[in-house]
Short mmCIF file of C-alpha atoms in Angstrom, two decimals:
data_model
loop_
_atom_site.label_atom_id
_atom_site.label_comp_id
_atom_site.label_asym_id
_atom_site.label_seq_id
_atom_site.Cartn_x
_atom_site.Cartn_y
_atom_site.Cartn_z
CA UNK A 123 33.20 37.28 41.88
CA UNK A 124 35.31 38.53 44.78
CA UNK A 125 38.40 39.03 42.59
CA UNK A 126 36.35 41.14 40.17
CA UNK A 127 35.17 43.35 43.01
CA UNK A 128 38.72 43.88 44.21
CA UNK A 129 39.95 44.62 40.69
CA UNK A 130 37.30 47.28 40.08
CA UNK A 131 37.20 48.83 43.55
CA UNK A 132 39.61 51.62 42.60
CA UNK A 133 37.50 52.82 39.66
CA UNK A 134 33.99 52.58 41.09
CA UNK A 135 32.76 55.90 42.45
CA UNK A 136 29.21 56.96 43.21
CA UNK A 137 26.77 55.86 40.53
CA UNK A 138 23.55 57.77 39.83
CA UNK A 139 20.30 56.34 41.08
CA UNK A 140 18.27 54.32 38.55
CA UNK A 141 15.93 57.28 38.01
CA UNK A 142 18.81 59.72 37.59
CA UNK A 143 20.44 57.41 35.04
CA UNK A 144 17.17 57.14 33.14
CA UNK A 145 16.73 60.92 33.13
CA UNK A 146 20.20 61.33 31.61
CA UNK A 147 19.12 59.13 28.71
CA UNK A 148 15.80 60.94 28.35
CA UNK A 149 17.53 64.32 28.27
CA UNK A 150 20.16 63.10 25.83
CA UNK A 151 17.57 61.79 23.42
CA UNK A 152 15.49 64.96 23.62
CA UNK A 153 18.58 66.94 22.63
CA UNK A 154 19.23 64.51 19.77
CA UNK A 155 15.67 64.91 18.47
CA UNK A 156 16.02 68.69 18.66
CA UNK A 157 19.20 68.55 16.54
CA UNK A 158 21.15 69.88 19.51
CA UNK A 159 23.00 66.75 20.67
CA UNK A 160 24.99 66.89 23.87
CA UNK A 161 28.71 67.00 23.00
CA UNK A 162 30.26 63.63 23.85
CA UNK A 163 33.56 63.60 25.71
CA UNK A 164 36.04 62.01 23.29
CA UNK A 165 39.09 63.78 24.67
CA UNK A 166 42.53 62.35 25.31
CA UNK A 167 42.04 62.96 29.02
CA UNK A 168 38.87 60.88 28.98
CA UNK A 169 40.62 58.05 27.13
CA UNK A 170 43.44 58.04 29.68
CA UNK A 171 40.99 57.97 32.58
CA UNK A 172 39.08 55.07 31.02
CA UNK A 173 42.32 53.13 30.55
CA UNK A 174 42.28 52.71 34.34
CA UNK A 175 38.75 51.27 34.42
CA UNK A 176 35.15 51.83 33.38
CA UNK A 177 32.04 53.01 35.17
CA UNK A 178 29.12 53.10 32.71
CA UNK A 179 25.88 54.47 34.13
CA UNK A 180 23.57 52.27 32.04
CA UNK A 181 23.51 48.95 30.23
CA UNK A 182 21.78 49.00 26.88
CA UNK A 183 20.43 45.84 25.28
CA UNK A 184 19.86 46.86 21.68
CA UNK A 185 19.61 45.74 18.09
CA UNK A 186 22.61 45.44 15.78
CA UNK A 187 20.85 47.60 13.16
CA UNK A 188 23.30 50.20 11.85
CA UNK A 189 20.63 52.91 12.06
CA UNK A 190 20.37 52.58 15.84
CA UNK A 191 23.60 53.87 17.39
CA UNK A 192 23.01 54.09 21.17
CA UNK A 193 25.73 56.62 21.92
CA UNK A 194 24.49 58.97 19.22
CA UNK A 195 20.78 58.87 19.99
CA UNK A 196 21.41 59.31 23.73
CA UNK A 197 24.31 61.75 23.48
CA UNK A 198 26.61 59.44 25.44
CA UNK A 199 30.39 59.56 25.39
CA UNK A 200 33.18 57.07 25.88
CA UNK A 201 32.69 54.79 28.86
CA UNK A 202 29.11 55.83 29.62
CA UNK A 203 27.09 52.96 28.14
CA UNK A 204 27.70 49.22 28.47
CA UNK A 205 26.19 47.88 25.25
CA UNK A 206 24.96 44.41 24.33
CA UNK A 207 23.77 44.31 20.71
CA UNK A 208 22.28 41.50 18.66
CA UNK A 209 19.79 41.47 15.81
CA UNK A 210 16.35 41.70 17.37
CA UNK A 211 17.75 42.77 20.79
CA UNK A 212 17.53 39.27 22.22
CA UNK A 213 20.38 37.83 24.27
CA UNK A 214 22.01 34.42 24.45
CA UNK A 215 24.23 33.09 27.23
CA UNK A 216 27.08 35.46 26.35
CA UNK A 217 24.70 38.41 26.25
CA UNK A 218 23.09 37.53 29.57
CA UNK A 219 26.48 37.04 31.16
CA UNK A 220 27.51 40.47 29.89
CA UNK A 221 24.42 42.06 31.45
CA UNK A 222 25.03 40.28 34.75
CA UNK A 223 28.67 41.41 34.72
CA UNK A 224 27.64 45.03 34.21
CA UNK A 225 25.38 44.90 37.25
CA UNK A 226 27.36 42.67 39.61
CA UNK A 227 30.80 44.12 38.89
CA UNK A 228 30.34 47.57 37.36
CA UNK A 229 27.32 48.39 39.55
CA UNK A 230 25.26 49.74 36.67
CA UNK A 231 21.93 51.07 38.08
CA UNK A 232 19.89 50.91 34.86
CA UNK A 233 19.24 48.38 32.08
CA UNK A 234 17.44 49.57 28.95
CA UNK A 235 16.05 47.12 26.41
CA UNK A 236 15.81 49.10 23.17
CA UNK A 237 13.89 47.90 20.14
CA UNK A 238 13.25 49.95 17.03
CA UNK A 239 10.64 50.33 14.34
CA UNK A 240 11.06 48.42 11.07
CA UNK A 241 13.32 45.87 12.75
CA UNK A 242 14.54 43.37 10.15
CA UNK A 243 14.88 40.52 12.65
CA UNK A 244 11.32 40.97 13.87
CA UNK A 245 10.07 41.27 10.28
CA UNK A 246 11.83 38.00 9.48
CA UNK A 247 10.14 36.32 12.45
CA UNK A 248 6.81 37.69 11.21
CA UNK A 249 7.48 36.12 7.81
CA UNK A 250 8.10 32.80 9.52
CA UNK A 251 4.70 33.04 11.23
CA UNK A 252 2.63 34.44 8.38
CA UNK A 253 4.35 33.00 5.30
CA UNK A 254 6.17 29.95 6.64
CA UNK A 255 9.40 31.47 5.35
CA UNK A 256 12.58 29.48 5.99
CA UNK A 257 15.93 31.16 6.58
CA UNK A 258 19.36 29.56 6.10
CA UNK A 259 22.12 28.91 8.57
CA UNK A 260 22.13 30.51 11.99
CA UNK A 261 19.63 33.17 10.92
CA UNK A 262 16.75 30.82 11.60
CA UNK A 263 18.02 30.06 15.10
CA UNK A 264 18.66 33.74 15.73
CA UNK A 265 15.07 34.79 15.06
CA UNK A 266 13.47 31.78 16.76
CA UNK A 267 13.23 33.54 20.18
CA UNK A 268 11.30 36.40 18.52
CA UNK A 269 8.54 34.16 17.16
CA UNK A 270 6.55 34.07 20.44
CA UNK A 271 6.39 37.88 20.40
CA UNK A 272 5.02 37.78 16.85
CA UNK A 273 2.42 35.19 17.81
CA UNK A 274 1.32 37.30 20.77
CA UNK A 275 1.07 40.41 18.60
CA UNK A 276 -0.84 38.52 15.94
CA UNK A 277 -3.69 37.92 18.38
CA UNK A 278 -4.30 41.65 18.75
CA UNK A 279 -3.56 43.37 15.44
CA UNK A 280 -3.82 42.92 11.70
CA UNK A 281 -0.93 42.08 9.43
CA UNK A 282 -0.33 45.74 8.55
CA UNK A 283 0.64 46.51 12.16
CA UNK A 284 2.11 43.14 13.02
CA UNK A 285 5.82 44.02 12.87
CA UNK A 286 5.54 47.26 14.86
CA UNK A 287 3.42 45.57 17.53
CA UNK A 288 5.75 42.58 17.66
CA UNK A 289 8.74 44.91 18.12
CA UNK A 290 7.11 46.31 21.25
CA UNK A 291 6.04 42.88 22.47
CA UNK A 292 9.58 41.57 21.95
CA UNK A 293 10.96 44.38 24.09
CA UNK A 294 8.39 43.78 26.83
CA UNK A 295 9.22 40.09 26.93
CA UNK A 296 12.93 40.76 27.35
CA UNK A 297 12.21 43.32 30.08
CA UNK A 298 10.04 40.78 31.89
CA UNK A 299 12.78 38.17 31.57
CA UNK A 300 15.32 40.50 33.16
CA UNK A 301 12.89 41.64 35.86
CA UNK A 302 11.47 38.30 36.93
CA UNK A 303 13.25 35.31 35.42
CA UNK A 304 16.95 36.04 35.84
CA UNK A 305 19.70 35.17 38.27
CA UNK A 306 19.62 36.60 41.82
CA UNK A 307 22.43 39.00 40.86
CA UNK A 308 19.84 40.87 38.76
CA UNK A 309 16.71 40.27 40.84
CA UNK A 310 18.11 41.24 44.24
CA UNK A 311 19.39 44.73 43.22
CA UNK A 312 15.94 45.44 41.75
CA UNK A 313 14.30 44.40 45.01
CA UNK A 314 16.60 46.79 46.88
CA UNK A 315 15.84 49.66 44.50
CA UNK A 316 19.42 49.77 43.23
CA UNK A 317 18.59 48.62 39.69
CA UNK A 318 15.81 49.39 37.23
CA UNK A 319 14.99 47.58 33.99
CA UNK A 320 12.99 49.50 31.39
CA UNK A 321 11.98 49.05 27.77
CA UNK A 322 11.87 51.49 24.88
CA UNK A 323 11.35 51.68 21.12
CA UNK A 324 13.38 53.92 18.83
CA UNK A 325 11.56 55.70 16.00
CA UNK A 326 13.84 55.80 12.98
CA UNK A 327 12.25 58.76 11.23
CA UNK A 328 11.92 61.10 14.24
CA UNK A 329 14.93 60.00 16.26
CA UNK A 330 12.74 59.80 19.34
CA UNK A 331 12.97 57.04 21.93
CA UNK A 332 9.49 56.07 23.14
CA UNK A 333 9.63 54.65 26.64
CA UNK A 334 7.33 51.74 27.40
#
């Protein structure tokens, strides 16, 4: 870890506080919803600066769904978001290591777990629970971690609201995992107030991010 800190020391400046980082995302999404997105910096000067190192202000754990582009819906530019994306916004060892790297090395002050309505991975997990559907290859293993969220949602809602409720439950479970059941490199910055982990759900039709 020490060699990483030395390598990035020249590019790490003052990061926003967790609340300031969150407000930047809130403001960016409000502009997106209002059809007045914040212009992202895609300039040559920005590219040259980023060639020397990165300093994202937030890590986003999101779904691979093509309709959910984090930079667009938050009005973020190059180098501003450190993104980990998998179907169903769950993370494996590589994903967790990426999150830990963003905090321990890049000093990111905010982690956002972002689910979205009509998530295909969550719907597939719901089919496993309600219809005993079987999926081929690695798809079955991919959605397996989502099944507990579906089972929890099933106890509280009918089948018509199962997927939407499971989406939210899936986000909450990942947030809890990052807040309470992670390595010290994630827990200790939260205890010091240097890191915040929050959950949210993106509404496809409105473009709005609903914070949990």
